[in-house]
CSV table of C-alpha atoms in Angstrom, one decimal:
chain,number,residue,atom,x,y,z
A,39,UNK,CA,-4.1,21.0,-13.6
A,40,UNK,CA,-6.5,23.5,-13.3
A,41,UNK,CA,-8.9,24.1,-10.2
A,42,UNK,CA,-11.0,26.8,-8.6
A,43,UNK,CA,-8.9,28.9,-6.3
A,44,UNK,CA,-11.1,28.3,-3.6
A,45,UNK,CA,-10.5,25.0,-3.4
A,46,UNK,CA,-6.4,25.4,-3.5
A,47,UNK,CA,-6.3,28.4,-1.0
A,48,UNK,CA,-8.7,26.9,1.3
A,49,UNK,CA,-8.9,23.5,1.0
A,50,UNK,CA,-12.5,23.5,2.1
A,51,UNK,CA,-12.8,20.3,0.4
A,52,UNK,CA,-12.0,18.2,3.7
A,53,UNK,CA,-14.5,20.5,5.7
A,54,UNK,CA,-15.1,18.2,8.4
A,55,UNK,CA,-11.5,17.6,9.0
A,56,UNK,CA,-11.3,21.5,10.2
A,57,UNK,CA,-14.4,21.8,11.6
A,58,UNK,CA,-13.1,18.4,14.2
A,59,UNK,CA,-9.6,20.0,14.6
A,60,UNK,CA,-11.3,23.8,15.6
A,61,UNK,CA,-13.8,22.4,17.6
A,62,UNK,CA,-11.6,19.7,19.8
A,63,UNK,CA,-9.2,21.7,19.8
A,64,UNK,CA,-6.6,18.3,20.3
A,65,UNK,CA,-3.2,19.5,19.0
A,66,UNK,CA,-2.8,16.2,17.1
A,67,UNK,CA,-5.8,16.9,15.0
A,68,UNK,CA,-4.7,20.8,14.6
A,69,UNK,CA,-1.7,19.8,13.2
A,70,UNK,CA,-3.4,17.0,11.3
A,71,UNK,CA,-5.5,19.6,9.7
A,72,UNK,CA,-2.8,22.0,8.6
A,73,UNK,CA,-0.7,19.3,7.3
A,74,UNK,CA,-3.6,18.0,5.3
A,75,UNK,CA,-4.3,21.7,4.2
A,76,UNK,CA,-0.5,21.8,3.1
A,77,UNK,CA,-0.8,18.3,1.5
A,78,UNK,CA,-4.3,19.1,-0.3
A,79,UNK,CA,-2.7,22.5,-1.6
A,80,UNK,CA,0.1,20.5,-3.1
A,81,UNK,CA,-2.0,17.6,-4.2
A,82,UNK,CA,-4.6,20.1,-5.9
A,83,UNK,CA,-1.8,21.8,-7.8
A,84,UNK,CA,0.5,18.7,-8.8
A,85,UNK,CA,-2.0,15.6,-7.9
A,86,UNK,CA,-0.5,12.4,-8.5
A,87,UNK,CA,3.1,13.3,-8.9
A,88,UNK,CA,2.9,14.2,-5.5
A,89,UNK,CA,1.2,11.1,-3.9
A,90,UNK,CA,3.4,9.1,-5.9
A,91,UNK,CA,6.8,11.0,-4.4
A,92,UNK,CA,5.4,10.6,-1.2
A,93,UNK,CA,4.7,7.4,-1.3
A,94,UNK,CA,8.2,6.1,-2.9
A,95,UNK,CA,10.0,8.3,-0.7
A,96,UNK,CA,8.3,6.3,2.2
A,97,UNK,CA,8.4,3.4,1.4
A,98,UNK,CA,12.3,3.5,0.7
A,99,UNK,CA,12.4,4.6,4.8
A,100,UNK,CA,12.3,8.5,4.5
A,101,UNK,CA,10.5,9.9,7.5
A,102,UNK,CA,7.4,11.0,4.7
A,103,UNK,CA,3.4,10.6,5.1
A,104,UNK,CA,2.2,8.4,2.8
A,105,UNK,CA,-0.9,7.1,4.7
A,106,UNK,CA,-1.7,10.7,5.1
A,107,UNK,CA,-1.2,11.8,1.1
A,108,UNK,CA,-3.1,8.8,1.0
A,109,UNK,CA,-6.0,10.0,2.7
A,110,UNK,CA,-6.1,13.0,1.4
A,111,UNK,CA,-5.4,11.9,-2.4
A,112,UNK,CA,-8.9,9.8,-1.5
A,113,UNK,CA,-10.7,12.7,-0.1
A,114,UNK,CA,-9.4,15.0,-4.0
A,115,UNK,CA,-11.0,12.0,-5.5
A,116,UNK,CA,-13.9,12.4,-4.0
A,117,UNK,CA,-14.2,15.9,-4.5
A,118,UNK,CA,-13.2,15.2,-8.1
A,119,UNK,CA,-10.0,16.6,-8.5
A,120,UNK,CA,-7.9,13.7,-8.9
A,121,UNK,CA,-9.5,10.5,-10.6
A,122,UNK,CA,-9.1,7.1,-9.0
A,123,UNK,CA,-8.0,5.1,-12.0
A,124,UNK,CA,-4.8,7.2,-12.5
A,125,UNK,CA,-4.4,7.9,-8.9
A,126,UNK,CA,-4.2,4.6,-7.2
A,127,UNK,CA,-1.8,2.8,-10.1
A,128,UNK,CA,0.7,5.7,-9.3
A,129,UNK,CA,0.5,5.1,-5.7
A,130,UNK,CA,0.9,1.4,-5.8
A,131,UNK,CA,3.8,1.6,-8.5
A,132,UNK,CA,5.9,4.2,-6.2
A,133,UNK,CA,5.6,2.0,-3.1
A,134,UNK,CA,6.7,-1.5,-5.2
A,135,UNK,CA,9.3,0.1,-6.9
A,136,UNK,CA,11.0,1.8,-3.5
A,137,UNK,CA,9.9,-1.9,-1.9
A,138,UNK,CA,12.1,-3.6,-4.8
A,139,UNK,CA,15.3,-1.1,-4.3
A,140,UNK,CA,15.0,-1.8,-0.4
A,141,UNK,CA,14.8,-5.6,-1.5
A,142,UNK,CA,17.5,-5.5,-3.6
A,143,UNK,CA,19.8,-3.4,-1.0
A,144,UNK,CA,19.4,-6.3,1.2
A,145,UNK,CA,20.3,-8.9,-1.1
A,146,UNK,CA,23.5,-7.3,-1.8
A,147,UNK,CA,24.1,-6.3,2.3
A,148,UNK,CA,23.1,-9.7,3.5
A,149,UNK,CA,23.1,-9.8,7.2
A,150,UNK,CA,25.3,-6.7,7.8
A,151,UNK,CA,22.0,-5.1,7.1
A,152,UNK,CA,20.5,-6.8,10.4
A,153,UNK,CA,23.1,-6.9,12.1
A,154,UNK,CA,23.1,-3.1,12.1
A,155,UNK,CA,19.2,-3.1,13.1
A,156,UNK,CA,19.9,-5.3,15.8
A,157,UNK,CA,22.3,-3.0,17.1
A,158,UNK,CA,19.3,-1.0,19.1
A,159,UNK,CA,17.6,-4.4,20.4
A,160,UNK,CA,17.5,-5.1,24.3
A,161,UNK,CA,19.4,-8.4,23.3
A,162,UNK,CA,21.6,-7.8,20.2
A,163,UNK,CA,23.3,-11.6,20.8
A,164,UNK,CA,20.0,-13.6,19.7
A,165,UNK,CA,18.7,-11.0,18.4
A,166,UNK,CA,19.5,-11.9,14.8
A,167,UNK,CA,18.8,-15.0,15.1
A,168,UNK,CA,15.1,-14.5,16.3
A,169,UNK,CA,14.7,-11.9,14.0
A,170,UNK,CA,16.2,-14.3,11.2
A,171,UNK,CA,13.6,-17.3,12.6
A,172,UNK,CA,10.4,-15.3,12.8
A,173,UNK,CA,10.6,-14.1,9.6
A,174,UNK,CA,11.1,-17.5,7.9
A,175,UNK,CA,8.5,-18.4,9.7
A,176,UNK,CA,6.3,-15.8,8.8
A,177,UNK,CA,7.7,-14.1,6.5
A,178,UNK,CA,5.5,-14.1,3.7
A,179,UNK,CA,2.9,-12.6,6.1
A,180,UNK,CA,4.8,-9.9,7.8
A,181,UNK,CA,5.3,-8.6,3.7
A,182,UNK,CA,1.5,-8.3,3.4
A,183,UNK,CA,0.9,-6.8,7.1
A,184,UNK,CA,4.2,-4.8,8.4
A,185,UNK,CA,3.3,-1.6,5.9
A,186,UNK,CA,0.8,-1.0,8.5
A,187,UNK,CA,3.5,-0.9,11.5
A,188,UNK,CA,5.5,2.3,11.5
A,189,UNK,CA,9.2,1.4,12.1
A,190,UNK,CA,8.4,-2.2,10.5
A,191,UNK,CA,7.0,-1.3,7.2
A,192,UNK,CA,10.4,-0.9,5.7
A,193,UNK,CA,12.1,-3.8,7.7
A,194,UNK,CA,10.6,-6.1,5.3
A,195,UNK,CA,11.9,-6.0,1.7
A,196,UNK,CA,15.5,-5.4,3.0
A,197,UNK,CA,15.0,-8.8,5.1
A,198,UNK,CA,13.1,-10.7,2.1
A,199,UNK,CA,16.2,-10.0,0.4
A,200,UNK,CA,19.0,-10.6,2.5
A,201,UNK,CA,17.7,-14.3,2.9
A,202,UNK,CA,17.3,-15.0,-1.0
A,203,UNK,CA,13.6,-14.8,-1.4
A,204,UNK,CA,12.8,-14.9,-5.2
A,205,UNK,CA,12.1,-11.9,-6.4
A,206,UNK,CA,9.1,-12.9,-8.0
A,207,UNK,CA,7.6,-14.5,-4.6
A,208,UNK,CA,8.7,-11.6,-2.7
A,209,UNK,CA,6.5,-9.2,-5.8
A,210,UNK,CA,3.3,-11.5,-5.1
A,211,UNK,CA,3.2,-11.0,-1.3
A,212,UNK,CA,4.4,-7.6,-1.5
A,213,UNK,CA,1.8,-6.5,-3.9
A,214,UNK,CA,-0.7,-7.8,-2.0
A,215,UNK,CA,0.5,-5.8,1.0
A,216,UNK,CA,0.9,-2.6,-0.6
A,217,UNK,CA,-2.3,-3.1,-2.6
A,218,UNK,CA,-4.1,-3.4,0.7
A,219,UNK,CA,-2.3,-0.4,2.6
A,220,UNK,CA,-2.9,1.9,-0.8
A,221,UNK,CA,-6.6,1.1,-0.6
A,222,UNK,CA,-6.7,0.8,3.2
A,223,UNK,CA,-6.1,4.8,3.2
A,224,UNK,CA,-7.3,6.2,0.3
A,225,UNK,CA,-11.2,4.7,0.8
A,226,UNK,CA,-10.5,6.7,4.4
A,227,UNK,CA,-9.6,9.4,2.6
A,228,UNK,CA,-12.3,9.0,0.4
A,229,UNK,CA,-15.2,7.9,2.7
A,230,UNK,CA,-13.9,10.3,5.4
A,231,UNK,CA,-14.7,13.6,5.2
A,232,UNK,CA,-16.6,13.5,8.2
A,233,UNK,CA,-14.1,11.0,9.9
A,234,UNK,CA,-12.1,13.0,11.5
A,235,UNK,CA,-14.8,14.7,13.4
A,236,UNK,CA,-16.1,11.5,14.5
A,237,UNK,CA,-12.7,10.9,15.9
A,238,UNK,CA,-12.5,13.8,17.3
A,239,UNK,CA,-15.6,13.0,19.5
A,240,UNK,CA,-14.5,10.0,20.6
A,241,UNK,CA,-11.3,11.2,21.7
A,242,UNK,CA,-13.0,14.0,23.7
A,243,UNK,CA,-15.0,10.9,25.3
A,244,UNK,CA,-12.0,8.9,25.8
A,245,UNK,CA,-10.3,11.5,27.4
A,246,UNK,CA,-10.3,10.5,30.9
A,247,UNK,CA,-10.2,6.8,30.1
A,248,UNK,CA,-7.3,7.2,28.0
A,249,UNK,CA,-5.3,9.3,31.0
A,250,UNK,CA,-6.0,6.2,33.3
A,251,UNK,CA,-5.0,4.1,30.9
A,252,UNK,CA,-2.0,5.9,30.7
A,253,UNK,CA,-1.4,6.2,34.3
A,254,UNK,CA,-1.5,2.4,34.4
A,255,UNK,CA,1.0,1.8,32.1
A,256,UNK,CA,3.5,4.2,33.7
A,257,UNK,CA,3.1,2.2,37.2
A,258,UNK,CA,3.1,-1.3,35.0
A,259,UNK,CA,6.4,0.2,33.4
A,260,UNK,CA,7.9,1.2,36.6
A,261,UNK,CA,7.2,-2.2,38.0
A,262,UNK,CA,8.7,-4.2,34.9
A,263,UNK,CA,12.1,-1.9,35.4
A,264,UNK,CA,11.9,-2.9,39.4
A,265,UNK,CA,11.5,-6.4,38.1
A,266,UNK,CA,14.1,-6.5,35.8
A,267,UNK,CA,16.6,-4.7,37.9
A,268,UNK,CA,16.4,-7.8,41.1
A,269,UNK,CA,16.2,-10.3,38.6
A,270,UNK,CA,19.9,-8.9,37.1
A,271,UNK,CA,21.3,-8.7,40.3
A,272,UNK,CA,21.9,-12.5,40.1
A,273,UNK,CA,24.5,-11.4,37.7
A,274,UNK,CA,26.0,-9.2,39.5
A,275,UNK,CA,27.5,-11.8,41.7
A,276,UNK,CA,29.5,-12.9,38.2
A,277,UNK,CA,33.0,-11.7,39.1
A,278,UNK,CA,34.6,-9.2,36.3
A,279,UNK,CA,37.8,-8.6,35.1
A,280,UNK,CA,40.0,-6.5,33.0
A,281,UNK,CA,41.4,-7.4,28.9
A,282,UNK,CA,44.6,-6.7,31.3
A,283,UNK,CA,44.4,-9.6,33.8
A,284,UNK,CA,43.0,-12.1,31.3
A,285,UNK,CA,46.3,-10.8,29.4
A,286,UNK,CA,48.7,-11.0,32.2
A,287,UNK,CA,47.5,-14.7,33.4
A,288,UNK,CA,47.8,-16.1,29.7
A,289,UNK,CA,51.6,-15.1,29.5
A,290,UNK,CA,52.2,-16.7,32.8
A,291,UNK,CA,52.8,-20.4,33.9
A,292,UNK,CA,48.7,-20.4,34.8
A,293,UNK,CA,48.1,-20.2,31.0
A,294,UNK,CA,46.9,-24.0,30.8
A,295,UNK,CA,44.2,-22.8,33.4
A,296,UNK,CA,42.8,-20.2,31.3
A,297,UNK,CA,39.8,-21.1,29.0
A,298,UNK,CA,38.4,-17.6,27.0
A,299,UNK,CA,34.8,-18.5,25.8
A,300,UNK,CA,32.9,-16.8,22.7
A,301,UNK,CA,29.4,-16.7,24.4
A,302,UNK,CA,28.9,-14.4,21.0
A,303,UNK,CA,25.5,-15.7,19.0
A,304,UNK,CA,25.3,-12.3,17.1
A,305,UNK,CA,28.9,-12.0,15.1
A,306,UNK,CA,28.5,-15.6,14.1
A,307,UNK,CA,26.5,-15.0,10.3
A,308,UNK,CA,29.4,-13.3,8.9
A,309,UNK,CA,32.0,-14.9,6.9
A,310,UNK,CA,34.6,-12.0,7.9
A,311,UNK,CA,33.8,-12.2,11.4
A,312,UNK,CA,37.1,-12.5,14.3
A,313,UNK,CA,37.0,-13.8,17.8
A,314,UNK,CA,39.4,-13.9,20.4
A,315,UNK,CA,42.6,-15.7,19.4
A,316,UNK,CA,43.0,-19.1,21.2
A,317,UNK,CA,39.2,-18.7,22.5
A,318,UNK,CA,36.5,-21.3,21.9
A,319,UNK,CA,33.0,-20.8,20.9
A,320,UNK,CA,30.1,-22.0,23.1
A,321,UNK,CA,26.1,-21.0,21.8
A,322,UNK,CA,24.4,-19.5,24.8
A,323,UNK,CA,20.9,-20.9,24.2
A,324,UNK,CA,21.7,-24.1,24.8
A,325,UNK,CA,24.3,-24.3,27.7
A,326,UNK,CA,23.0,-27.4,29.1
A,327,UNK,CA,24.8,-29.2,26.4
A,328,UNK,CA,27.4,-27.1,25.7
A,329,UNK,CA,29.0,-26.8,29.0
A,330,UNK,CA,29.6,-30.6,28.6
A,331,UNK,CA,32.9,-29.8,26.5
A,332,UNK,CA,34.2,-27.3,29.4
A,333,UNK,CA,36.7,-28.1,32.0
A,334,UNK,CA,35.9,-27.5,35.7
A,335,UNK,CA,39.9,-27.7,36.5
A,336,UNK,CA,40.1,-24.2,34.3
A,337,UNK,CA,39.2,-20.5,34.9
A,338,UNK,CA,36.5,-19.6,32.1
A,339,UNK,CA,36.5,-16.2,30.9
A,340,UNK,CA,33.2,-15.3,29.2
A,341,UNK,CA,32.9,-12.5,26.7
A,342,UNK,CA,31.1,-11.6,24.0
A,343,UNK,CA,30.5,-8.4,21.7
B,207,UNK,CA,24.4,-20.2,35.7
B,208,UNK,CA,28.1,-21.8,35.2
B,209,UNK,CA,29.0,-20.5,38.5
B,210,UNK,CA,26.3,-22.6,39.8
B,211,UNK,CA,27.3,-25.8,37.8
B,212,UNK,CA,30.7,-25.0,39.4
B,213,UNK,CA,32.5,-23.6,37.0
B,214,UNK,CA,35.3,-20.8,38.1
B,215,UNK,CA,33.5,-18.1,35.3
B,216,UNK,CA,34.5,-14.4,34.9
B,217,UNK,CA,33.0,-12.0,32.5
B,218,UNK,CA,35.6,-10.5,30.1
B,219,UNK,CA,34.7,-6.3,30.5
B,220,UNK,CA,34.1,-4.7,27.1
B,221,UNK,CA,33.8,-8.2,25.4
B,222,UNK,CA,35.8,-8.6,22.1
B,223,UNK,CA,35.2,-5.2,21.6
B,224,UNK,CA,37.7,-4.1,24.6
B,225,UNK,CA,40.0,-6.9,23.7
B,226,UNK,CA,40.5,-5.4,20.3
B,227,UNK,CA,40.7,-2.5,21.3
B,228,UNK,CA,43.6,-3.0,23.4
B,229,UNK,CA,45.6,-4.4,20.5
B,230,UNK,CA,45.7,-8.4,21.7
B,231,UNK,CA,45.4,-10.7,19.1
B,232,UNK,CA,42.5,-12.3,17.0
B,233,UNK,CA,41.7,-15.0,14.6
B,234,UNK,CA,38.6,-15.6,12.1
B,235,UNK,CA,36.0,-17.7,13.3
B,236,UNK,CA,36.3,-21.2,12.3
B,237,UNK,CA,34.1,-22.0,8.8
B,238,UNK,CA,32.8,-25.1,10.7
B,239,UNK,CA,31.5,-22.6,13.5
B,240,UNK,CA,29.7,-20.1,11.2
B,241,UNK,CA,25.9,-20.2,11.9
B,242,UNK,CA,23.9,-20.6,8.9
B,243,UNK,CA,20.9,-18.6,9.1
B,244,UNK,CA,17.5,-19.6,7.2
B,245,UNK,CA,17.2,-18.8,3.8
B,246,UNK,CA,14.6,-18.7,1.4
B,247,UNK,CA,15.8,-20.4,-1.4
C-alpha cells in the first residue's frame, strides 16, 4: 500500500489523540498514544492483514489489542487509508474463526477445560457447577456481550462448546457479538479523533473524585477481609486431622466408627474421576437432606479436593 | 454445621489431594454418583 510518508512516520492522522496525551500528561493516555502511533505505523503499511492478526490472535486468548487496532483501523478509515468495506469483513472473519477454534477446543476438552478455570475461583467446589448453571441460563447472552469483558471474552466459545451447543446456534449469537464489538470500536475509532482529548478532560476533572472513590474502596475492601476473616473463625473450631490418624484408626478395631465423606462437588463431572476408597459422597449444597443418611454413632471425616 | 447437628466431624487436611499423596488407596466414583451438568443439546 502506498501512503505519504508523513502520514507513516508521524501518524498525525489521530492528531487529537497526541495533542490529549501531551497536554494531560496521564501515563495511560501517553502510552495509549505511542501504542496507537506503533499500531497506525503498522496499520498504514500492512492495513488489514494487521487488524485481522490482531484481532484472531485475540480472540483465540493471546494477550493482543484488538479493541485498540480496532480503533485505530476506524480512525485509517477515516483518514482514508484503509476502506471500510474490506476492513470490517476482515476483522469480523478473524475474530469468528479464532471464536470457532476456541469452540471447538472445548468440545473436545469438555469440562477439564473448566475445571482448569475454576482452579483460581474463591470456591473451586461449586464453582463448576455455577459456572455450568449461569451459562445455561444465559448463555446465549453472555456470547453476544462477554467480548466486551476482558478476561471473559474468550471464556465463552470454549464453554458453548464443552456443553454441546450446535455449532450453528453458537455462529448466530456469536456473530452477533462480534459484529457488535467490531463495530462498537471501529465507529470510535472512526468518530474519535477528538475522543481521546475529551477523555482526557474528563479525567483531569475526575481526578479527585476518582482518588476518593478509590480511597473508599480500599477501606470497603479492608472491611470485607475483616468480615470474612470472623465469619471463618466458626470453622476454625472444626477439629483437623492427619491422612495418618484417619489411616491408623481404619486399621484398628474402631474401623466400624469411621465414616470418610466426599464433601467434593467439583471432581464429580468427570467420568475418570477417584475418591477415597471406602468413602461416601455427600453434595454440600444441600446438607439438610443429606446428613439424613449419616450416622451420629460414627466419627465423620470430611474432605474434599 | 454437622458439629452442631451433633455429628462427631473432622476435616481430612489436604483433602483427597493429601490422601493420594500418601499412597492410601482409591476407587472411581460410582457412575450413579457422577453429576451431570447442563448441556445444550
Amino acid at each position: 500500500m502506498d501512503f505519504p510518508a508523513w502520514m507513516i512516520e508521524s501518524s498525525s492522522w489521530i492528531p487529537g489523540f497526541h495533542r490529549a496525551a501531551r497536554w494531560t500528561r496521564a501515563p495511560i493516555l501517553v502510552s495509549l498514544a505511542k501504542r496507537m502511533t506503533e499500531l497506525a505505523s503498522l496499520i498504514s503499511r500492512h492495513g488489514y492483514i494487521i487488524v485481522a492478526t490482531i484481532v484472531f490472535a485475540e480472540s483465540i486468548g493471546l494477550p493482543f489489542p484488538a479493541a485498540l487496532s480496532l480503533v485505530t483501523g476506524g480512525a485509517a478509515v477515516a483518514a482514508h487509508l484503509l476502506r471500510a468495506p474490506i476492513l470490517l469483513p476482515f476483522a469480523l472473519g478473524a475474530m469468528l474463526t479464532g471464536d470457532t477454534l476456541l469452540f471447538f477446543a472445548g468440545r473436545r476438552s469438555g469440562w477439564r477445560l473448566l475445571g482448569f478455570l475454576c482452579k483460581v475461583s474463591a470456591n473451586p467446589e461449586t464453582c463448576i457447577l455455577r459456572s455450568a448453571e449461569s451459562f445455561y441460563k444465559r448463555g446465549k447472552m453472555t456470547l453476544v456481550l462477554a467480548k466486551f469483558i476482558p478476561g471473559v471474552n474468550t471464556m465463552g466459545p470454549p464453554l458453548a462448546g464443552s456443553m454441546r451447543m450446535h455449532y450453528g446456534q453458537f455462529l448466530r449469537f456469536d456473530v452477533m457479538g462480534a459484529t457488535l464489538y467490531v463495530l462498537a470500536y471501529f465507529t470510535l475509532g472512526f468518530l474519535g479523533r477528538d475522543f481521546f482529548k475529551v477523555i482526557g478532560n474528563t479525567f483531569q476533572t475526575a481526578g479527585h473524585a476518582m482518588g476518593d472513590v478509590v480511597i473508599v474502596g480500599v477501606v470497603v475492601y479492608i472491611g470485607y477481609r475483616f468480615w470474612l476473616m470472623r465469619k471463618n473463625r466458626v470453622y476454625n473450631v472444626v477439629p483437623r486431622v492427619l491422612v495418618e490418624e484417619v489411616v491408623k484408626k481404619l486399621a484398628s478395631e474402631e474401623a466400624t466408627r469411621v465414616l470418610v465423606v466426599d464433601v467434593r462437588s467439583h471432581g464429580y463431572y468427570d467420568p475418570d474421576a477417584a475418591r477415597i476408597k471406602g468413602s461416601i459422597r455427600i453434595e454440600p449444597n444441600n446438607l439438610d437432606e443429606e446428613i439424613k443418611r449419616l450416622s451420629k454413632e460414627k466419627d465423620v471425616y470430611l474432605y474434599c479436593t | 454445621m454437622l458439629r452442631q447437628k451433633g455429628f462427631n466431624a473432622f476435616i481430612l487436611v489436604g483433602g483427597l489431594a493429601a490422601w493420594r499423596k500418601a499412597g492410601q488407596p482409591l476407587e472411581s466414583v460410582p457412575r450413579e454418583d457422577l453429576v451431570k451438568l447442563p448441556t445444550f443439546s
